[in-house]
mmCIF file of C-alpha atoms in Angstrom:
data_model
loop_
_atom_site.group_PDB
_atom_site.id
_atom_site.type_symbol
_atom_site.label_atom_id
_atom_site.label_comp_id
_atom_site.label_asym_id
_atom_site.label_seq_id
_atom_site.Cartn_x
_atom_site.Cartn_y
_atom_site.Cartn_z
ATOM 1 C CA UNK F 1 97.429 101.751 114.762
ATOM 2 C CA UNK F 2 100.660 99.521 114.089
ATOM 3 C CA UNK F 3 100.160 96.882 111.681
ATOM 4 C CA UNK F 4 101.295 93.245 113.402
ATOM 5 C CA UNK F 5 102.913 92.114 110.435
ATOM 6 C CA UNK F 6 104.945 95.304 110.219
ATOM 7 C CA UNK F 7 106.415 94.725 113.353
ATOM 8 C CA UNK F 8 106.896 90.895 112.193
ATOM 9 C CA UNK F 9 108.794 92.135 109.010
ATOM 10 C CA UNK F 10 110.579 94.802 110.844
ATOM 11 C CA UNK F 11 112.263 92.125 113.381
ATOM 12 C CA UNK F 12 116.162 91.244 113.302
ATOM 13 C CA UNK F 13 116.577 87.644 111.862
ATOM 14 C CA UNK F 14 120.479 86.511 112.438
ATOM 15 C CA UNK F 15 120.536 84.830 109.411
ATOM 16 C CA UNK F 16 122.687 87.449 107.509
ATOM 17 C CA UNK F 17 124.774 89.764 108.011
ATOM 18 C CA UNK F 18 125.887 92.581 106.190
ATOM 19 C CA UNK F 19 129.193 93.474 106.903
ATOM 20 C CA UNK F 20 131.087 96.476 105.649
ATOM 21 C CA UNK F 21 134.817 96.386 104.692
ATOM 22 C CA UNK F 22 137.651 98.632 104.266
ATOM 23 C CA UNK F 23 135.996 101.822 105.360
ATOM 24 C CA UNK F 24 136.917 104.667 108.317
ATOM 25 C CA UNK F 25 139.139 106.104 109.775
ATOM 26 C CA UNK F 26 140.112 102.862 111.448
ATOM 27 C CA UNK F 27 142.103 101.981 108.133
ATOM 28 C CA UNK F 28 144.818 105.167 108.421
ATOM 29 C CA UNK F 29 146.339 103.495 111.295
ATOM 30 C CA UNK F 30 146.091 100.338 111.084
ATOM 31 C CA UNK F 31 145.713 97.409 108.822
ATOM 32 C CA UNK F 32 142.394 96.295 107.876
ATOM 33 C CA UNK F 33 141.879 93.189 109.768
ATOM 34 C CA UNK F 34 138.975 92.248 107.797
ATOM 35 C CA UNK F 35 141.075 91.174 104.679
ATOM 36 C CA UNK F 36 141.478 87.462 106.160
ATOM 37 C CA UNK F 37 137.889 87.163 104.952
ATOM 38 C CA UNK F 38 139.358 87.313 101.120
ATOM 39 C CA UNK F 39 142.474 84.642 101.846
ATOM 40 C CA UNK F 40 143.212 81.529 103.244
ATOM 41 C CA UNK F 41 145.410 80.970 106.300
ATOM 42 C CA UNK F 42 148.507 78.584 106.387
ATOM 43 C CA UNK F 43 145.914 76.123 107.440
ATOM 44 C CA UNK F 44 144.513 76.026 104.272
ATOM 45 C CA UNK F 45 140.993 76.926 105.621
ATOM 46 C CA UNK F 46 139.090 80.264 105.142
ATOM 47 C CA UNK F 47 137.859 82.688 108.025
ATOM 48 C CA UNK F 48 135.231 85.529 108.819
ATOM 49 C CA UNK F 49 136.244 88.829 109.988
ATOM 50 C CA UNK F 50 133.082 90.881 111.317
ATOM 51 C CA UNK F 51 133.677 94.589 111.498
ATOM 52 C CA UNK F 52 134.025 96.626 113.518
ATOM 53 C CA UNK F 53 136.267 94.503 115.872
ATOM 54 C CA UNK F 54 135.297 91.275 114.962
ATOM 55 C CA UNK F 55 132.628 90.616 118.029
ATOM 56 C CA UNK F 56 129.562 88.599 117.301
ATOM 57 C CA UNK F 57 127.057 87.811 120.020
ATOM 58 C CA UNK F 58 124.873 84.794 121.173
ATOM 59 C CA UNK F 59 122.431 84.887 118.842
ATOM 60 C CA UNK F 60 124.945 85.847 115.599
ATOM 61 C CA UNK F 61 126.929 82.701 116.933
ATOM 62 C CA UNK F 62 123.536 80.483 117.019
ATOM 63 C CA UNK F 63 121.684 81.601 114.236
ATOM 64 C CA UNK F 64 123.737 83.577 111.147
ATOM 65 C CA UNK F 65 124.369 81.386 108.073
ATOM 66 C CA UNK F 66 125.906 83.853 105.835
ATOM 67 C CA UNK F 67 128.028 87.050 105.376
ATOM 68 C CA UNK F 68 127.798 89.448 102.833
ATOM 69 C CA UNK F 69 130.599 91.688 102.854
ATOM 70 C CA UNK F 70 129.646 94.872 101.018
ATOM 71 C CA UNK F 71 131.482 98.029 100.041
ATOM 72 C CA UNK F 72 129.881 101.505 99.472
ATOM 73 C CA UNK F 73 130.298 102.898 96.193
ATOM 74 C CA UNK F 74 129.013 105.352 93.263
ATOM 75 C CA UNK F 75 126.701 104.057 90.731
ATOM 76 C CA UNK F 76 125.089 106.854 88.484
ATOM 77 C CA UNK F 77 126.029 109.199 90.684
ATOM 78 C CA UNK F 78 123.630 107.205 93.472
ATOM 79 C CA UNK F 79 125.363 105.684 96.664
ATOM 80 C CA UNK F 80 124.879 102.000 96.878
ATOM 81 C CA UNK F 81 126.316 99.247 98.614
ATOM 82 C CA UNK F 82 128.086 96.510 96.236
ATOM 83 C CA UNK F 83 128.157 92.913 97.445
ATOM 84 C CA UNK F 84 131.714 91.806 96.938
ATOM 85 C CA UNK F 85 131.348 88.207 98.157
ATOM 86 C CA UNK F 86 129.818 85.965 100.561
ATOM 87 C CA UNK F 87 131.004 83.446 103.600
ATOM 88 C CA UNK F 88 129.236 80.773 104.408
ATOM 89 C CA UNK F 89 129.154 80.244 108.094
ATOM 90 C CA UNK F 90 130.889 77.154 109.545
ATOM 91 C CA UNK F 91 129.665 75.664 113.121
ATOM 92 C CA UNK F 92 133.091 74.583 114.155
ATOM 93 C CA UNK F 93 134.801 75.436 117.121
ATOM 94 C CA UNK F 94 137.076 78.729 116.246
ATOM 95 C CA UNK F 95 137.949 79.430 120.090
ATOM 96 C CA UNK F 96 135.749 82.522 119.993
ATOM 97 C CA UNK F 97 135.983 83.865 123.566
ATOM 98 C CA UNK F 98 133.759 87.529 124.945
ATOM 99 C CA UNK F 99 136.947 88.125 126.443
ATOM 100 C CA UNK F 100 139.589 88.335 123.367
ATOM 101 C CA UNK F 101 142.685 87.959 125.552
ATOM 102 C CA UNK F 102 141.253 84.460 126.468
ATOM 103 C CA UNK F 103 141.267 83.222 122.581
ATOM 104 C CA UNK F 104 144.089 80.562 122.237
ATOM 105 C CA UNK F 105 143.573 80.524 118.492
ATOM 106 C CA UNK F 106 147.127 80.980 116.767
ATOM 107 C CA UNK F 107 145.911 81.379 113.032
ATOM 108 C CA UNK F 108 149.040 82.295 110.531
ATOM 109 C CA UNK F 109 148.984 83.760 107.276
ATOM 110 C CA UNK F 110 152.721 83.495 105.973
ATOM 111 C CA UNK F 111 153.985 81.950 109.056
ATOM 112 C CA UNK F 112 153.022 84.571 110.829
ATOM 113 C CA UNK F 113 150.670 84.898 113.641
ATOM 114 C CA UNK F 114 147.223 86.830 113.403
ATOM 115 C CA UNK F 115 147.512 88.041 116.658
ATOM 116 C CA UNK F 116 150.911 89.228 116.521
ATOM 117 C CA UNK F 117 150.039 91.019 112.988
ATOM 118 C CA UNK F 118 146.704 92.256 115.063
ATOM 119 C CA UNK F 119 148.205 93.111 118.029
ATOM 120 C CA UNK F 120 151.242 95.593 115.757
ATOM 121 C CA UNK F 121 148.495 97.309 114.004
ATOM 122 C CA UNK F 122 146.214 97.445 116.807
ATOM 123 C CA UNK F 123 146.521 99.597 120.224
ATOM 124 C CA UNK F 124 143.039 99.420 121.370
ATOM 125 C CA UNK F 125 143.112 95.222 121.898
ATOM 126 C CA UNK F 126 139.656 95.075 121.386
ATOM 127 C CA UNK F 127 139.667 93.177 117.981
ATOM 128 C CA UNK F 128 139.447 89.186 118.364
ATOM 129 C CA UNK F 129 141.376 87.238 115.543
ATOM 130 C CA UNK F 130 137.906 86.494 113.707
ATOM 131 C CA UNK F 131 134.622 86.292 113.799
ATOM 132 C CA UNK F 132 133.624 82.819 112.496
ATOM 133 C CA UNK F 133 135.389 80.181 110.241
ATOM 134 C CA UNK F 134 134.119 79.686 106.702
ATOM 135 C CA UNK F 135 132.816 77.209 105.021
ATOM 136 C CA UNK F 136 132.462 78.517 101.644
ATOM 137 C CA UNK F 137 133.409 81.465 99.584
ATOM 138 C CA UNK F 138 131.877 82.888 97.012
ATOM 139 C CA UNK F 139 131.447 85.941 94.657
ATOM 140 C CA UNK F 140 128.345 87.395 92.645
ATOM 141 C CA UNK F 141 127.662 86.242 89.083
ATOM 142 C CA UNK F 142 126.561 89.795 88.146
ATOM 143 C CA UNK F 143 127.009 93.012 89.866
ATOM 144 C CA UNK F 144 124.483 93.052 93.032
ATOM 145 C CA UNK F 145 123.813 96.835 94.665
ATOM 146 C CA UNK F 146 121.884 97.489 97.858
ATOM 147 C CA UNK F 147 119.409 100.422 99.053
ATOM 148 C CA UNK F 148 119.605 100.099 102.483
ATOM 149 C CA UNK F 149 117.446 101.866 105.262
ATOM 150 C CA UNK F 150 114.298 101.339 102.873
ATOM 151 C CA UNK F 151 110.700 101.120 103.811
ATOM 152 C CA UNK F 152 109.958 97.659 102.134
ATOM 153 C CA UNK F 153 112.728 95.400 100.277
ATOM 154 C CA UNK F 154 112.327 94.800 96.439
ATOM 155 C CA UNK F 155 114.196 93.970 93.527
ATOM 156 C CA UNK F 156 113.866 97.618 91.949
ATOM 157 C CA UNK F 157 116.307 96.813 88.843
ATOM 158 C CA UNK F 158 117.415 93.506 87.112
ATOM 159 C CA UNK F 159 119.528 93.252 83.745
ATOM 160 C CA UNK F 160 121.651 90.552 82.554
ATOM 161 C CA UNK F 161 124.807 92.698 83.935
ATOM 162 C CA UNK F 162 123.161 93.936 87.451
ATOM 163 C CA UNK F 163 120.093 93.768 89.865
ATOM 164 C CA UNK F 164 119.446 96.506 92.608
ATOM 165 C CA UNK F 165 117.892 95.414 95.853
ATOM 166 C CA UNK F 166 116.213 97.093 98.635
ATOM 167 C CA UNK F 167 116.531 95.968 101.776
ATOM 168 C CA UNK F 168 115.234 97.125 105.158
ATOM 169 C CA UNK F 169 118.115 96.702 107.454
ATOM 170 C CA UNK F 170 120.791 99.519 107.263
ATOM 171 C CA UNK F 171 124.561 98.546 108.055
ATOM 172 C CA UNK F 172 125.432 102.284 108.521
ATOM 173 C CA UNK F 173 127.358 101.168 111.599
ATOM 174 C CA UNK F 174 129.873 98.753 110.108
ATOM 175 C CA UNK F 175 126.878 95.930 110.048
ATOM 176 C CA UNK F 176 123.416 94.725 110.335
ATOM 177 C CA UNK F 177 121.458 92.184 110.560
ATOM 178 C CA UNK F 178 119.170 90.921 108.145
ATOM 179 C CA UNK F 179 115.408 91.346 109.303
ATOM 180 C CA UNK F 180 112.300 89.312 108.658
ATOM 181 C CA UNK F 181 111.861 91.322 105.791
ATOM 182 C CA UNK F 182 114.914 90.977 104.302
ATOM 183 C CA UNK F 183 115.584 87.266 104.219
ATOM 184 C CA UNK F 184 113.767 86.096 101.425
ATOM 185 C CA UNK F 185 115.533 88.631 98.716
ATOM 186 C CA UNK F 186 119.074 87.394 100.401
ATOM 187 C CA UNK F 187 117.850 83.606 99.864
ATOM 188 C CA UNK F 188 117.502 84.948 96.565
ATOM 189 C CA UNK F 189 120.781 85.923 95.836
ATOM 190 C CA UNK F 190 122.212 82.623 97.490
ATOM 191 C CA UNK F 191 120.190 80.773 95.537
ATOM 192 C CA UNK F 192 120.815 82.039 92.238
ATOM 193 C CA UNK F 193 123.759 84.698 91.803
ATOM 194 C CA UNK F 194 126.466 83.218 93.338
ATOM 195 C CA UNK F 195 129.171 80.887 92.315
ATOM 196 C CA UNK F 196 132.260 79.036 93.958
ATOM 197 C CA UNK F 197 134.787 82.054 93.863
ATOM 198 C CA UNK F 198 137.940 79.404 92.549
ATOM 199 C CA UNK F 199 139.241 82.546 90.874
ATOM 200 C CA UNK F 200 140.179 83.856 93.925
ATOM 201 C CA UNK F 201 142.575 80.613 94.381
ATOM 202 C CA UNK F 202 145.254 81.818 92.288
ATOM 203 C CA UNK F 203 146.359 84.558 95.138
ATOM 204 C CA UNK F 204 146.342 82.260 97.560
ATOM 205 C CA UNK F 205 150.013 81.337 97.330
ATOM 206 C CA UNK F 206 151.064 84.539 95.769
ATOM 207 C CA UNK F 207 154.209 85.385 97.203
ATOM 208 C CA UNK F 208 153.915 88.782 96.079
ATOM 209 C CA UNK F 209 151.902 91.433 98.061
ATOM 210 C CA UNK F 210 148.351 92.568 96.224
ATOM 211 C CA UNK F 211 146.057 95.097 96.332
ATOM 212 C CA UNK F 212 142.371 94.427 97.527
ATOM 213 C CA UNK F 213 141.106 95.420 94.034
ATOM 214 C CA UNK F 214 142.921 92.486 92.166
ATOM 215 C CA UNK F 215 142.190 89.787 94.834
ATOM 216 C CA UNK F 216 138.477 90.729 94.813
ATOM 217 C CA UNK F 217 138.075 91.525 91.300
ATOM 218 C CA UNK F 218 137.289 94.754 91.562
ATOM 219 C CA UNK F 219 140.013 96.378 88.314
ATOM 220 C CA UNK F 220 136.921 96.556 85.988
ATOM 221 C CA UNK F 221 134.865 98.366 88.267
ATOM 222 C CA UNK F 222 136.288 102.313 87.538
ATOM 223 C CA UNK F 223 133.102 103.569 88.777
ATOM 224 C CA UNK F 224 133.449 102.236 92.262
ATOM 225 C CA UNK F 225 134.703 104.380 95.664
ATOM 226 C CA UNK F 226 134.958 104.044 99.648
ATOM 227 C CA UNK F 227 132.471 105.936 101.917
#
């Protein structure tokens, strides 16, 4: 017999998403669009890219507060995924349309338009310019790792350099929801290991190009790889 508050804990809750970046094939042909969720546009406000083409439906657009963009990597030779930084999720008006030729949106990075950069690096049209506008940005005070796909979320390791989470929902696909489960370890991490990422200012107005790894902090981690 199925336990009620299984199915409870095994329900999607919007609230968070998990969002993978920089990962498949996608990224030998074309750029990864989901680096406008690490810089500010010309406009001097930040945005959220949602892989895999930056879609979000009804209930995302409602309901989802945060987004933790996560990268798989290699930690004692385990596979986790590493939480590189979080959006908050604005409510304003980004001219999100189903139908991404309808989005009148001209965002710039550079004086250059996101669409036209998009568009170069893009032959399928199916990406939108983004997914939501942030509100905040910020990055992890220690190292956070997830187990995803688990049976029951926990906090399975916590020192004063990392903590290792497991959580329910499984963003094999590019993404997932949170689920009931879930939320209250992700509160969690809001509520206590993140800080205002200001270091991240200082390549805003870079005029030279940079890698992902310095503009996310991620030189010190030698350990870390794509999958």
């Amino acid at each position: 017999m199925t336990n009620k508050n299984n199915l409870m804990d095994n329900k999607i809750n919007c609230k968070y998403i998990l969002n993978k970046i920089f990962t498949g094939s996608f990224l030998d042909y074309n750029l990864g669009h989901e680096i406008i969720n690490f810089i500010k546009m010309d406009d001097n406000n930040r945005y959220i890219y949602v892989n895999p083409y930056g879609e979000r439906s009804e209930l995302s657009a409602k309901y989802t507060e945060y987004v933790f963009h996560i990268m798989g990597i290699v930690y004692k030779n385990k596979r986790y995924y590493e939480l590189t930084a979080v959006s908050k999720v604005s409510k304003d008006d980004i001219g999100y349309r189903k139908n991404n030729k309808e989005e009148k949106n001209e965002l710039k990075y550079k004086k250059f338009s996101l669409r036209k950069i998009f568009k170069e690096n893009n032959n399928d049209n199916r990406s939108h310019l983004c997914t939501f506008k942030a509100s905040s940005f910020y990055k992890p005070k220690k190292r956070i790792l997830f187990l995803v796909n688990e049976n029951t979320p926990e906090i399975v390791n916590e020192s004063e350099d990392i903590i290792i989470i497991k959580l329910t929902c499984n963003p094999q696909h590019s993404r997932a929801y949170s689920r009931e489960a879930d939320v209250k370890f992700l509160d969690e991490i809001i509520n206590k290991y993140l800080i205002v990422n200001n270091d991240v200012e200082k390549w805003d107005n870079y005029e030279e190009e940079l890698c992902f790894s310095l503009i996310s902090d991620r030189t010190k981690l030698e350990n870390s790889v794509f999958f």
